[in-house]
Short mmCIF file of C-alpha atoms (C1' of nucleotides) in Angstrom, two decimals:
data_model
loop_
_atom_site.label_atom_id
_atom_site.label_comp_id
_atom_site.label_asym_id
_atom_site.label_seq_id
_atom_site.Cartn_x
_atom_site.Cartn_y
_atom_site.Cartn_z
CA UNK A 1 -7.70 19.10 41.95
CA UNK A 2 -4.30 18.95 42.70
CA UNK A 3 -2.33 15.55 41.57
CA UNK A 4 -3.79 15.70 37.58
CA UNK A 5 -2.92 14.23 34.93
CA UNK A 6 -1.93 16.82 31.79
CA UNK A 7 -1.83 14.57 29.04
CA UNK A 8 -4.01 12.06 27.40
CA UNK A 9 -4.65 10.90 24.19
CA UNK A 10 -5.56 13.06 21.88
CA UNK A 11 -4.68 13.73 18.58
CA UNK A 12 -1.55 15.15 19.55
CA UNK A 13 1.09 12.40 20.12
CA UNK A 14 1.99 12.37 23.56
CA UNK A 15 6.00 13.49 23.36
CA UNK A 16 4.12 16.43 21.52
CA UNK A 17 2.89 17.24 24.33
CA UNK A 18 5.13 16.11 26.44
CA UNK A 19 7.66 18.70 25.20
CA UNK A 20 5.49 21.78 25.22
CA UNK A 21 5.64 20.88 28.78
CA UNK A 22 8.55 20.60 28.99
CA UNK A 23 8.82 23.86 26.79
CA UNK A 24 6.83 25.96 29.20
CA UNK A 25 9.08 25.28 32.24
CA UNK A 26 12.30 26.56 30.40
CA UNK A 27 10.39 29.58 28.71
CA UNK A 28 8.91 30.73 32.12
CA UNK A 29 12.54 30.13 34.05
CA UNK A 30 11.53 26.64 36.22
CA UNK A 31 13.61 25.74 34.70
CA UNK A 32 16.74 28.29 34.28
CA UNK A 33 19.23 28.97 30.71
CA UNK A 34 22.21 26.15 32.39
CA UNK A 35 20.13 24.32 34.23
CA UNK A 36 20.02 20.23 33.96
CA UNK A 37 17.15 18.12 33.23
CA UNK A 38 16.15 14.98 35.97
CA UNK A 39 16.61 11.86 34.41
CA UNK A 40 14.48 11.20 31.47
CA UNK A 41 12.66 8.25 33.29
CA UNK A 42 12.38 10.89 36.49
CA UNK A 43 10.70 13.06 34.57
CA UNK A 44 8.59 10.11 32.37
CA UNK A 45 7.38 8.94 35.68
CA UNK A 46 6.32 13.15 36.55
CA UNK A 47 4.41 12.51 33.75
CA UNK A 48 3.15 8.24 33.74
CA UNK A 49 5.00 8.34 30.10
CA UNK A 50 7.45 5.53 28.76
CA UNK A 51 11.74 6.73 29.15
CA UNK A 52 11.21 6.43 25.28
CA UNK A 53 8.59 8.92 25.15
CA UNK A 54 10.70 11.56 26.88
CA UNK A 55 13.84 10.79 24.76
CA UNK A 56 11.49 11.82 21.94
CA UNK A 57 10.15 14.98 23.87
CA UNK A 58 13.85 16.49 24.29
CA UNK A 59 14.62 15.28 20.80
CA UNK A 60 11.80 17.72 19.65
CA UNK A 61 13.44 20.24 22.19
CA UNK A 62 16.90 19.59 20.99
CA UNK A 63 15.22 20.57 17.65
CA UNK A 64 14.45 23.56 18.70
CA UNK A 65 17.70 24.59 19.86
CA UNK A 66 16.19 25.32 23.54
CA UNK A 67 18.06 22.38 25.67
CA UNK A 68 21.40 20.44 24.57
CA UNK A 69 21.81 16.40 25.92
CA UNK A 70 24.93 14.62 25.81
CA UNK A 71 25.07 10.87 26.96
CA UNK A 72 26.23 10.19 30.45
CA UNK A 73 26.05 13.54 30.97
CA UNK A 74 23.02 15.04 31.17
CA UNK A 75 20.29 17.30 29.44
CA UNK A 76 20.98 20.66 30.22
CA UNK A 77 19.08 24.37 28.99
CA UNK A 78 20.97 25.57 26.13
CA UNK A 79 21.55 29.65 27.10
CA UNK A 80 19.20 31.05 25.35
CA UNK A 81 17.55 33.40 27.24
CA UNK A 82 19.65 36.73 25.50
CA UNK A 83 17.71 35.86 22.70
CA UNK A 84 14.18 36.48 24.22
CA UNK A 85 12.05 39.60 22.69
CA UNK A 86 10.22 41.09 25.61
CA UNK A 87 7.46 43.74 23.83
CA UNK A 88 6.36 46.52 26.67
CA UNK A 89 2.98 47.94 25.97
CA UNK A 90 0.46 50.25 28.48
CA UNK A 91 -3.05 49.75 29.20
CA UNK A 92 -5.08 52.29 31.34
CA UNK A 93 -6.15 50.20 34.12
CA UNK A 94 -9.72 51.76 33.55
CA UNK A 95 -10.21 49.95 30.51
CA UNK A 96 -9.21 46.92 31.82
CA UNK A 97 -11.14 46.42 34.70
CA UNK A 98 -14.35 47.86 32.20
CA UNK A 99 -13.21 45.13 29.50
CA UNK A 100 -14.07 42.81 32.37
CA UNK A 101 -17.02 44.27 33.30
CA UNK A 102 -19.08 41.18 30.87
CA UNK A 103 -17.15 38.11 32.73
CA UNK A 104 -19.25 35.14 34.03
CA UNK A 105 -17.00 33.49 36.43
CA UNK A 106 -17.36 29.41 36.76
CA UNK A 107 -15.46 28.09 39.91
CA UNK A 108 -14.54 25.09 39.21
CA UNK A 109 -12.71 24.22 42.93
CA UNK A 110 -11.58 26.58 45.33
CA UNK A 111 -9.06 25.14 47.88
CA UNK A 112 -10.66 24.50 51.54
CA UNK A 113 -7.09 25.35 53.74
CA UNK A 114 -6.09 29.14 52.72
CA UNK A 115 -2.34 28.15 52.25
CA UNK A 116 -0.49 29.62 50.11
CA UNK A 117 -0.64 27.49 47.47
CA UNK A 118 2.20 30.42 45.62
CA UNK A 119 5.96 29.20 45.75
CA UNK A 120 8.09 33.08 44.37
CA UNK A 121 6.76 36.44 42.94
CA UNK A 122 9.03 38.13 41.15
CA UNK A 123 8.72 41.36 42.82
CA UNK A 124 6.86 42.36 46.50
CA UNK A 125 6.37 39.93 48.89
CA UNK A 126 4.07 37.10 49.66
CA UNK A 127 0.85 37.26 51.72
CA UNK A 128 0.63 35.58 54.66
CA UNK A 129 -2.19 32.98 53.80
CA UNK A 130 -4.02 33.00 49.98
CA UNK A 131 -6.87 32.08 48.98
CA UNK A 132 -6.54 29.63 45.81
CA UNK A 133 -9.49 28.66 43.55
CA UNK A 134 -9.80 28.03 39.86
CA UNK A 135 -12.86 29.19 37.53
CA UNK A 136 -13.64 29.39 34.40
CA UNK A 137 -14.49 32.51 32.69
CA UNK A 138 -17.83 32.63 30.12
CA UNK A 139 -19.22 35.55 28.29
CA UNK A 140 -23.07 34.27 26.59
CA UNK A 141 -22.21 29.96 28.20
CA UNK A 142 -18.95 29.66 26.11
CA UNK A 143 -15.63 29.24 27.59
CA UNK A 144 -13.53 31.55 27.05
CA UNK A 145 -10.58 31.23 29.58
CA UNK A 146 -9.51 29.47 32.56
CA UNK A 147 -7.76 30.47 36.09
CA UNK A 148 -6.33 29.58 39.13
CA UNK A 149 -6.32 33.03 40.95
CA UNK A 150 -4.23 33.12 45.01
CA UNK A 151 -5.98 36.21 46.34
CA UNK A 152 -4.42 37.59 49.77
CA UNK A 153 -6.67 36.08 52.75
CA UNK A 154 -7.27 38.90 54.43
CA UNK A 155 -9.09 40.10 51.62
CA UNK A 156 -11.35 37.00 50.80
CA UNK A 157 -12.36 37.07 53.88
CA UNK A 158 -14.45 41.07 53.67
CA UNK A 159 -16.19 40.13 51.18
CA UNK A 160 -16.17 35.76 50.41
CA UNK A 161 -19.31 35.45 48.26
CA UNK A 162 -18.38 37.65 45.53
CA UNK A 163 -14.56 37.26 45.69
CA UNK A 164 -15.47 33.75 44.34
CA UNK A 165 -18.76 34.19 42.32
CA UNK A 166 -17.88 37.56 40.40
CA UNK A 167 -14.94 39.26 38.52
CA UNK A 168 -11.94 39.98 41.31
CA UNK A 169 -10.17 43.02 39.76
CA UNK A 170 -13.82 45.24 39.73
CA UNK A 171 -13.91 44.12 43.42
CA UNK A 172 -10.85 45.17 44.74
CA UNK A 173 -10.52 48.10 42.94
CA UNK A 174 -13.52 49.24 44.22
CA UNK A 175 -12.64 48.59 47.49
CA UNK A 176 -11.61 51.65 50.21
CA UNK A 177 -9.50 50.54 52.27
CA UNK A 178 -7.20 47.56 49.14
CA UNK A 179 -4.45 50.54 47.56
CA UNK A 180 -2.81 49.57 44.65
CA UNK A 181 0.01 50.08 43.59
CA UNK A 182 1.20 48.10 40.70
CA UNK A 183 -0.53 45.78 38.41
CA UNK A 184 0.95 44.36 35.38
CA UNK A 185 0.15 41.15 32.94
CA UNK A 186 2.81 38.98 31.40
CA UNK A 187 1.27 37.31 28.47
CA UNK A 188 2.56 34.34 26.74
CA UNK A 189 2.15 31.54 23.83
CA UNK A 190 1.65 28.09 23.70
CA UNK A 191 -0.52 24.65 23.84
CA UNK A 192 -3.61 23.97 25.75
CA UNK A 193 -2.32 20.88 27.97
CA UNK A 194 -5.65 18.37 28.35
CA UNK A 195 -6.60 20.19 31.95
CA UNK A 196 -7.30 23.24 30.50
CA UNK A 197 -8.89 21.65 26.75
CA UNK A 198 -11.15 20.41 29.52
CA UNK A 199 -12.07 23.28 31.20
CA UNK A 200 -12.29 25.31 27.30
CA UNK A 201 -14.20 23.36 26.09
CA UNK A 202 -11.15 22.91 23.02
CA UNK A 203 -8.62 20.29 21.98
CA UNK A 204 -4.90 19.63 23.30
CA UNK A 205 -2.86 21.54 21.27
CA UNK A 206 -4.89 24.10 20.49
CA UNK A 207 -3.29 27.61 21.29
CA UNK A 208 -3.75 29.39 24.17
CA UNK A 209 -2.64 32.46 25.96
CA UNK A 210 -1.13 32.19 29.17
CA UNK A 211 -0.33 35.07 31.31
CA UNK A 212 0.05 35.77 34.78
CA UNK A 213 -1.11 38.52 36.26
CA UNK A 214 0.32 40.15 39.12
CA UNK A 215 -1.01 42.91 42.00
CA UNK A 216 0.99 44.81 44.28
CA UNK A 217 -0.96 47.05 47.10
CA UNK A 218 1.15 50.17 48.52
CA UNK A 219 2.44 48.14 51.88
CA UNK A 220 4.32 46.21 48.30
CA UNK A 221 2.45 43.06 48.74
CA UNK A 222 1.22 40.54 46.38
CA UNK A 223 -2.18 40.81 47.44
CA UNK A 224 -3.43 38.93 44.21
CA UNK A 225 -1.39 36.35 41.35
CA UNK A 226 -3.71 34.59 38.85
CA UNK A 227 -1.69 32.43 36.42
CA UNK A 228 -4.82 32.45 33.71
CA UNK A 229 -5.50 30.57 30.40
CA UNK A 230 -7.10 32.31 27.44
CA UNK A 231 -8.25 30.81 24.26
CA UNK A 232 -6.51 31.22 21.28
CA UNK A 233 -9.53 31.71 18.65
CA UNK A 234 -11.28 34.24 21.22
CA UNK A 235 -8.54 36.06 22.40
CA UNK A 236 -7.20 39.46 19.94
CA UNK A 237 -4.71 42.62 20.73
CA UNK A 238 -5.03 45.28 19.29
CA UNK A 239 -2.12 47.39 19.90
CA UNK A 240 -2.87 51.08 18.97
CA UNK A 241 -0.01 53.25 18.45
CA UNK A 242 -0.20 56.41 19.69
CA UNK A 243 2.34 59.12 18.25
CA UNK B 1 7.39 30.80 -3.38
CA UNK B 2 4.17 31.63 -3.70
CA UNK B 3 2.59 28.17 -4.60
CA UNK B 4 4.13 26.53 -0.80
CA UNK B 5 3.18 22.74 0.84
CA UNK B 6 2.00 23.85 3.65
CA UNK B 7 1.81 21.05 5.68
CA UNK B 8 3.74 18.40 5.47
CA UNK B 9 4.29 14.84 8.11
CA UNK B 10 6.05 15.79 10.55
CA UNK B 11 4.44 14.84 14.43
CA UNK B 12 1.97 16.99 13.71
CA UNK B 13 -1.16 14.75 12.23
CA UNK B 14 -1.95 15.60 8.53
CA UNK B 15 -5.56 16.81 9.83
CA UNK B 16 -4.30 18.12 12.86
CA UNK B 17 -2.39 20.83 11.10
CA UNK B 18 -5.25 21.48 8.25
CA UNK B 19 -7.85 22.00 11.55
CA UNK B 20 -4.92 25.43 12.40
CA UNK B 21 -5.28 26.61 8.89
CA UNK B 22 -8.69 26.06 9.00
CA UNK B 23 -9.32 27.75 12.37
CA UNK B 24 -6.93 30.57 11.17
CA UNK B 25 -9.22 31.45 8.46
CA UNK B 26 -12.59 31.35 10.39
CA UNK B 27 -11.32 33.71 13.02
CA UNK B 28 -9.45 36.18 10.32
CA UNK B 29 -13.53 36.45 9.25
CA UNK B 30 -11.66 34.77 5.52
CA UNK B 31 -14.96 32.52 6.38
CA UNK B 32 -17.48 34.20 8.00
CA UNK B 33 -20.09 33.73 10.28
CA UNK B 34 -23.17 31.90 8.52
CA UNK B 35 -20.01 31.34 4.78
CA UNK B 36 -20.53 28.15 3.28
CA UNK B 37 -16.69 25.87 3.49
CA UNK B 38 -15.04 24.31 0.25
CA UNK B 39 -15.91 20.87 -0.35
CA UNK B 40 -14.29 18.24 1.92
CA UNK B 41 -12.65 17.03 -1.96
CA UNK B 42 -12.00 20.88 -2.83
CA UNK B 43 -9.80 22.13 0.38
CA UNK B 44 -8.39 18.35 0.30
CA UNK B 45 -6.80 19.55 -3.70
CA UNK B 46 -6.04 23.24 -2.20
CA UNK B 47 -3.90 21.53 0.56
CA UNK B 48 -2.76 18.24 -1.02
CA UNK B 49 -5.03 15.82 1.67
CA UNK B 50 -7.14 13.26 1.26
CA UNK B 51 -10.85 14.08 1.69
CA UNK B 52 -10.86 11.36 4.35
CA UNK B 53 -8.50 13.43 6.10
CA UNK B 54 -10.68 17.06 5.12
CA UNK B 55 -13.02 14.84 7.20
CA UNK B 56 -10.93 14.80 10.67
CA UNK B 57 -9.86 18.54 10.54
CA UNK B 58 -14.01 19.45 10.20
CA UNK B 59 -14.21 17.24 13.53
CA UNK B 60 -12.23 19.23 14.89
CA UNK B 61 -13.14 22.67 14.19
CA UNK B 62 -16.55 21.43 14.74
CA UNK B 63 -16.16 19.49 18.23
CA UNK B 64 -14.27 23.16 19.34
CA UNK B 65 -17.90 24.50 18.26
CA UNK B 66 -16.86 26.81 15.09
CA UNK B 67 -18.58 24.76 12.05
CA UNK B 68 -21.29 22.88 11.73
CA UNK B 69 -21.73 19.81 9.52
CA UNK B 70 -24.46 18.45 7.34
CA UNK B 71 -25.03 15.50 5.07
CA UNK B 72 -26.19 16.95 1.79
CA UNK B 73 -26.07 20.55 2.61
CA UNK B 74 -22.08 21.10 3.24
CA UNK B 75 -20.13 22.75 5.69
CA UNK B 76 -20.75 25.88 7.96
CA UNK B 77 -19.14 28.50 10.09
CA UNK B 78 -21.34 28.97 13.06
CA UNK B 79 -22.24 32.30 14.06
CA UNK B 80 -22.00 32.59 17.52
CA UNK B 81 -18.06 33.48 16.77
CA UNK B 82 -18.78 37.24 17.80
CA UNK B 83 -17.98 36.62 20.65
CA UNK B 84 -14.73 37.08 20.17
CA UNK B 85 -12.79 39.47 23.24
CA UNK B 86 -10.97 42.34 21.84
CA UNK B 87 -7.70 43.85 24.17
CA UNK B 88 -6.84 46.94 23.20
CA UNK B 89 -4.35 48.16 24.20
CA UNK B 90 -1.67 51.35 23.68
CA UNK B 91 2.35 51.50 22.52
CA UNK B 92 3.80 55.16 22.29
CA UNK B 93 5.43 54.58 17.42
CA UNK B 94 8.63 56.03 19.51
CA UNK B 95 9.23 52.72 22.13
CA UNK B 96 8.08 50.69 19.11
CA UNK B 97 10.19 52.04 17.00
CA UNK B 98 13.95 52.39 19.74
CA UNK B 99 12.53 48.34 19.62
CA UNK B 100 13.14 47.31 16.56
CA UNK B 101 17.11 48.75 16.53
CA UNK B 102 18.56 46.46 17.13
CA UNK B 103 16.90 43.68 14.37
CA UNK B 104 18.78 42.31 10.94
CA UNK B 105 16.80 41.04 9.12
CA UNK B 106 17.88 38.94 6.47
CA UNK B 107 16.25 38.43 3.34
CA UNK B 108 14.32 35.19 1.50
CA UNK B 109 12.40 37.11 -1.62
CA UNK B 110 11.65 39.57 -3.62
CA UNK B 111 8.16 39.30 -5.35
CA UNK B 112 9.42 40.13 -9.52
CA UNK B 113 6.89 42.58 -10.18
CA UNK B 114 5.11 45.26 -7.90
CA UNK B 115 1.91 43.78 -8.43
CA UNK B 116 -0.12 44.76 -5.10
CA UNK B 117 -0.08 40.79 -3.50
CA UNK B 118 -2.79 42.72 -1.06
CA UNK B 119 -6.37 42.15 -1.82
CA UNK B 120 -8.39 43.67 1.01
CA UNK B 121 -7.45 45.90 3.98
CA UNK B 122 -10.02 47.05 6.47
CA UNK B 123 -8.77 50.83 6.47
CA UNK B 124 -7.46 53.11 4.34
CA UNK B 125 -7.58 52.55 0.53
CA UNK B 126 -4.77 51.12 -1.24
CA UNK B 127 -1.45 52.00 -3.42
CA UNK B 128 -1.46 51.95 -6.58
CA UNK B 129 1.73 48.91 -6.58
CA UNK B 130 3.35 47.50 -3.64
CA UNK B 131 7.02 45.79 -3.23
CA UNK B 132 6.21 42.21 -1.28
CA UNK B 133 9.35 40.97 0.28
CA UNK B 134 9.48 38.07 3.09
CA UNK B 135 12.16 38.29 5.54
CA UNK B 136 13.54 36.50 8.32
CA UNK B 137 15.15 38.73 11.85
CA UNK B 138 17.16 37.08 13.34
CA UNK B 139 19.16 38.67 17.03
CA UNK B 140 22.39 37.15 17.53
CA UNK B 141 21.78 34.19 14.94
CA UNK B 142 18.80 33.04 15.96
CA UNK B 143 15.09 33.61 14.06
CA UNK B 144 12.96 35.66 15.89
CA UNK B 145 9.90 36.33 13.16
CA UNK B 146 9.57 35.90 9.71
CA UNK B 147 7.42 38.69 7.70
CA UNK B 148 5.99 38.92 5.08
CA UNK B 149 6.18 42.52 3.50
CA UNK B 150 4.51 44.66 1.62
CA UNK B 151 5.27 48.04 0.45
CA UNK B 152 4.24 50.80 -1.38
CA UNK B 153 6.26 50.67 -3.51
CA UNK B 154 6.63 54.70 -4.25
CA UNK B 155 8.38 54.54 -1.23
CA UNK B 156 9.90 51.31 -2.23
CA UNK B 157 11.47 52.87 -4.82
CA UNK B 158 13.20 56.09 -3.40
CA UNK B 159 15.45 53.40 -1.33
CA UNK B 160 15.54 49.99 -2.40
CA UNK B 161 18.34 48.65 -0.89
CA UNK B 162 18.28 49.77 2.96
CA UNK B 163 14.34 49.26 2.90
CA UNK B 164 15.29 45.36 1.73
CA UNK B 165 18.07 45.04 4.18
CA UNK B 166 16.93 47.25 7.20
CA UNK B 167 13.86 47.47 9.47
CA UNK B 168 11.09 49.41 7.42
CA UNK B 169 9.93 51.32 10.09
CA UNK B 170 12.74 53.18 11.55
CA UNK B 171 13.55 53.88 7.90
CA UNK B 172 9.71 55.74 7.05
CA UNK B 173 9.73 57.21 10.12
CA UNK B 174 12.15 59.47 9.69
CA UNK B 175 11.46 59.76 6.19
CA UNK B 176 10.18 63.93 6.28
CA UNK B 177 8.55 63.27 3.29
CA UNK B 178 6.68 60.19 4.45
CA UNK B 179 3.25 61.42 7.15
CA UNK B 180 2.22 58.54 9.26
CA UNK B 181 -1.24 58.63 10.25
CA UNK B 182 -1.83 56.31 12.63
CA UNK B 183 -1.11 52.79 12.80
CA UNK B 184 -1.74 49.51 14.77
CA UNK B 185 -0.98 45.52 15.13
CA UNK B 186 -3.61 43.71 15.41
CA UNK B 187 -2.15 39.79 17.81
CA UNK B 188 -3.31 36.98 16.97
CA UNK B 189 -2.07 33.12 18.12
CA UNK B 190 -1.39 30.11 16.43
CA UNK B 191 0.47 27.22 15.25
CA UNK B 192 3.81 27.56 13.05
CA UNK B 193 2.79 25.53 9.53
CA UNK B 194 5.87 23.82 7.52
CA UNK B 195 6.89 27.51 5.85
CA UNK B 196 7.22 29.53 9.49
CA UNK B 197 8.63 26.09 10.88
CA UNK B 198 11.36 25.66 8.29
CA UNK B 199 12.23 29.37 8.66
CA UNK B 200 11.80 30.00 11.67
CA UNK B 201 14.27 26.72 12.72
CA UNK B 202 11.44 25.58 15.42
CA UNK B 203 9.10 22.86 14.66
CA UNK B 204 5.35 22.22 12.33
CA UNK B 205 2.22 22.77 15.76
CA UNK B 206 4.77 24.59 17.92
CA UNK B 207 3.27 27.62 19.55
CA UNK B 208 3.60 31.43 16.91
CA UNK B 209 2.11 34.97 17.43
CA UNK B 210 1.05 36.17 13.99
CA UNK B 211 0.75 39.71 13.77
CA UNK B 212 -1.12 41.78 10.85
CA UNK B 213 1.08 45.39 11.22
CA UNK B 214 -0.96 48.19 9.20
CA UNK B 215 1.15 51.48 8.61
CA UNK B 216 -1.83 54.35 7.09
CA UNK B 217 -0.23 57.85 6.11
CA UNK B 218 -2.05 60.63 5.43
CA UNK B 219 -3.49 60.82 2.46
CA UNK B 220 -5.70 57.43 3.75
CA UNK B 221 -3.34 55.36 1.90
CA UNK B 222 -2.40 52.09 3.22
CA UNK B 223 1.85 52.34 2.89
CA UNK B 224 3.06 49.68 4.34
CA UNK B 225 1.51 46.51 5.27
CA UNK B 226 3.12 43.24 6.95
CA UNK B 227 1.78 40.32 8.16
CA UNK B 228 4.43 38.45 11.22
CA UNK B 229 4.92 34.90 12.77
CA UNK B 230 6.76 34.98 15.82
CA UNK B 231 8.01 32.02 18.06
CA UNK B 232 6.24 31.60 20.34
CA UNK B 233 8.88 30.60 22.59
CA UNK B 234 10.99 33.84 22.16
CA UNK B 235 8.05 36.03 22.68
CA UNK B 236 6.46 37.53 26.22
CA UNK B 237 4.26 40.39 25.97
CA UNK B 238 4.52 42.61 29.30
CA UNK B 239 1.17 44.78 29.85
CA UNK B 240 1.61 47.67 32.10
CA UNK B 241 -1.54 49.15 33.47
CA UNK B 242 -1.46 52.77 34.17
CA UNK B 243 -4.15 54.71 36.86
"C1'" DC C 1 -42.88 12.28 -7.94
"C1'" DT C 2 -39.03 11.19 -9.60
"C1'" DC C 3 -34.22 11.55 -10.67
"C1'" DA C 4 -29.71 12.93 -10.70
"C1'" DA C 5 -26.19 15.83 -8.74
"C1'" DT C 6 -23.94 17.30 -4.61
"C1'" DT C 7 -22.26 17.18 -0.01
"C1'" DT C 8 -21.24 14.48 4.03
"C1'" DG C 9 -20.91 9.91 6.06
"C1'" DT C 10 -18.77 5.31 6.93
"C1'" DT C 11 -15.97 1.66 5.45
"C1'" DC C 12 -12.10 -1.29 3.99
"C1'" DG C 13 -7.07 -2.64 3.07
"C1'" DT C 14 -3.07 -0.89 3.20
"C1'" DA C 15 1.36 1.03 5.02
"C1'" DT C 16 3.24 3.58 7.87
"C1'" DG C 17 3.74 6.60 13.07
"C1'" DT C 18 2.88 6.36 17.76
"C1'" DA C 19 3.63 4.26 22.81
"C1'" DT C 20 4.57 0.60 25.31
"C1'" DG C 21 6.89 -3.08 28.12
"C1'" DA D 1 16.73 -3.89 19.40
"C1'" DC D 2 11.94 -6.50 19.10
"C1'" DA D 3 7.09 -7.55 19.48
"C1'" DT D 4 2.53 -5.71 19.62
"C1'" DA D 5 -1.38 -2.95 19.91
"C1'" DC D 6 -3.29 0.98 18.83
"C1'" DA D 7 -3.71 6.01 15.25
"C1'" DT D 8 -2.99 8.19 11.17
"C1'" DA D 9 -3.41 8.88 5.67
"C1'" DC D 10 -4.65 6.90 1.02
"C1'" DG D 11 -7.37 5.72 -2.37
"C1'" DA D 12 -11.51 3.89 -3.45
"C1'" DA D 13 -16.16 1.92 -2.46
"C1'" DC D 14 -20.47 2.66 -1.35
"C1'" DA D 15 -23.92 4.51 2.02
"C1'" DA D 16 -27.64 8.79 3.39
"C1'" DA D 17 -29.22 13.35 3.92
"C1'" DT D 18 -30.16 17.52 0.67
"C1'" DT D 19 -30.99 20.11 -4.17
"C1'" DG D 20 -33.01 21.26 -7.92
"C1'" DA D 21 -33.99 19.93 -12.38
#
DNA sequence: CTCAATTTGTTCGTATGTATG
DNA sequence: ACATACATACGAACAAATTGA
């Protein structure tokens, strides 16, 4: 469950899938601008593909203008950071909580240990320990998103049963001892890898939305961190402009 | 420019590209639930591929649960597409206008005639004629979105030069005689087809955001309608929750 | 009921593309 | 760069299910 194969032969060529994984590392900043990528051999070993396949993926990313390669030097992330476009929009916490009401989460796995699987967060500081689990959210029987959740273990212990099997944010919202200071959702666009496609009942390479959800309490602690993958074909974002 | 080939052999199998086109027609409601699709031959002729290739695309969409097929009867859109999830968020018109300031649009083509290329809109009624054009929006030399714009021709005639070569909405916003009643942007997720990939300098099948932008004036006329394709790797949506 | 037309499913041969060692 | 195995795409022919005359 933790060491999964993310690539799988199904219609989408392996090197295209690999390019998606590498693209995601670049756009999320895991491989920041100017960063030197691991060697082709190392990348190939990590994803279980041959060196030629990695080379094809790199060629693709170079054609997209995300990286540049040079014989004998290596492969580097292009300095594209200035041109990324950030849209900022607002939603009321209340309406967001309400939209989660109809949810029907199914737990796929729970980390046995309460180790903090989270490494870094852009804002706030980490809780001493997190409880981590992956769930699929359904609506009328159809999987619609898969979520990797990291919940402050002190909060998890308050009501493990309910927190594991219901939408979490409405529960947090209702807990009098939890005081939410800020919450945001960062949304990017991607393609389904093998585990996501499997859990969502869709196919590799189909469009997905990828969101990171961060909730910070009044003591500046990250109490909830979630990485969500949405089925692109079941999602519509309606931005209403106010005057 | 109007009869373009949307599929092109480049890494992503043709039947996967075709499935994307068909998926989009289903999720946008162009092919509504229960609707019978054209025959495999007709679809193949429209997109310039063989019947076997269309069949493979249909097989893919059936595996995704979007359609069902039956010998001798035909292919139909599955009914359960009603469970699409709509997120509604807000953004101020002012901040949206401001975010368009740094834009540097380049015109790719303009429709010679002022025919209304728009067929249907969900709200408001159509203007007597539209001026249509396709533009690429750049930032520091890199294409980041391509837009098909349909602008009320009466407005276009007021200042053709400027409206063709600058961001339109700030101009509309500043026109005293134009009174905007409502504006919204509908955002979905997809994969780049051949024309989009070509104009955006990316590759077929890379993730893109697809938006429809509708502006209605006080007389309930759709004065501006735009279909936008964003490069997924250059786009981030930041949803801030307010309490 | 039979027949023909329609529509999808299956198979074959060939050429090209993908993935590995 | 090469050899091998498998997938993609095409055209064409044929099989099977459905509909309506």
